[in-house]
CSV table of C-alpha atoms in Angstrom, one decimal:
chain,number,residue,atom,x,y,z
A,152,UNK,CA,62.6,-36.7,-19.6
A,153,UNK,CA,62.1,-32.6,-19.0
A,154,UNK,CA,61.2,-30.2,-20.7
A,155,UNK,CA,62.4,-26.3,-20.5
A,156,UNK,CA,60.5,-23.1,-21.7
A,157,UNK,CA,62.9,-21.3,-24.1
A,158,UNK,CA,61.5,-17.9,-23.2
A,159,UNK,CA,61.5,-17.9,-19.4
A,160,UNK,CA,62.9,-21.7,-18.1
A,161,UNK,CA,60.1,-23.4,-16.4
A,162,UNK,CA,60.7,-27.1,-16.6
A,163,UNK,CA,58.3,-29.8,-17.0
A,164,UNK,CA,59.1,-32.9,-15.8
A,165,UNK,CA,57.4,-35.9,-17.0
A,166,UNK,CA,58.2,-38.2,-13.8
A,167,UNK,CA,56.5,-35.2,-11.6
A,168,UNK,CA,53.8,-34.2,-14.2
A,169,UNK,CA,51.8,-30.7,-13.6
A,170,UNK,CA,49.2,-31.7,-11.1
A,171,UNK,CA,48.5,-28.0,-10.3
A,172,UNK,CA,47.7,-27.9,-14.3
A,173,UNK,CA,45.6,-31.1,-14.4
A,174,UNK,CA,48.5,-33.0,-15.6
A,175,UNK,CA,49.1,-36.2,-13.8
A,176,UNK,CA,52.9,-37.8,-13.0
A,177,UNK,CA,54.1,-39.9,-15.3
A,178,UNK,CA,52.5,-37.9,-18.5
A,179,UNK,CA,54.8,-38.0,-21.7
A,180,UNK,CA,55.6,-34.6,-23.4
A,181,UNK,CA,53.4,-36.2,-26.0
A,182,UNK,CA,50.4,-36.8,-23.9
A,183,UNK,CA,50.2,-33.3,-22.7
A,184,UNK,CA,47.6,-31.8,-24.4
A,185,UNK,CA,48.2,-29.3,-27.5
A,186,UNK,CA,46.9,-26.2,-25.6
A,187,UNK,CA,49.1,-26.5,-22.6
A,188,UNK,CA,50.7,-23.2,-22.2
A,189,UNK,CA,53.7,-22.8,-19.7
A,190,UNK,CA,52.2,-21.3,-16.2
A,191,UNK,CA,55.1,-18.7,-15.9
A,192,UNK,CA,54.7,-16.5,-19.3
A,193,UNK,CA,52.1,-18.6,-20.4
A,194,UNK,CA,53.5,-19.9,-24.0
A,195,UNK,CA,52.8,-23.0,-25.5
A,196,UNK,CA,54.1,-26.3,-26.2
A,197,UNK,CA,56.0,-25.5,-29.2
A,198,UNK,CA,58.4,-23.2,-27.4
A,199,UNK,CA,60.1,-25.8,-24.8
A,200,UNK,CA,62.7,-27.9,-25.9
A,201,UNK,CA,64.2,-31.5,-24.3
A,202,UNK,CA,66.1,-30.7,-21.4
């Protein structure tokens, strides 16, 4: 499953994970934790939707 930022379209990709961020391959949306915020323009979880 992947994930898109709505403001600037970074994905996250659940099969590739965010090593770079500490977040290893394979980790559910879920699982990533609350305060992730997307590395591009750096807001959080609650404004990516399901790709």
């Amino acid at each position: 499953m992947k994930y898109v930022c709505d403001v600037c379209g970074w994905e996250y990709d659940e099969e590739q994970g965010y090593p770079e961020g500490g977040i290893k391959p394979g980790t559910k949306w879920e699982d990533v934790p609350e305060d992730f915020v997307c590395p591009l323009c750096m807001v959080g979880k609650d404004q990516f939707s399901e790709a």
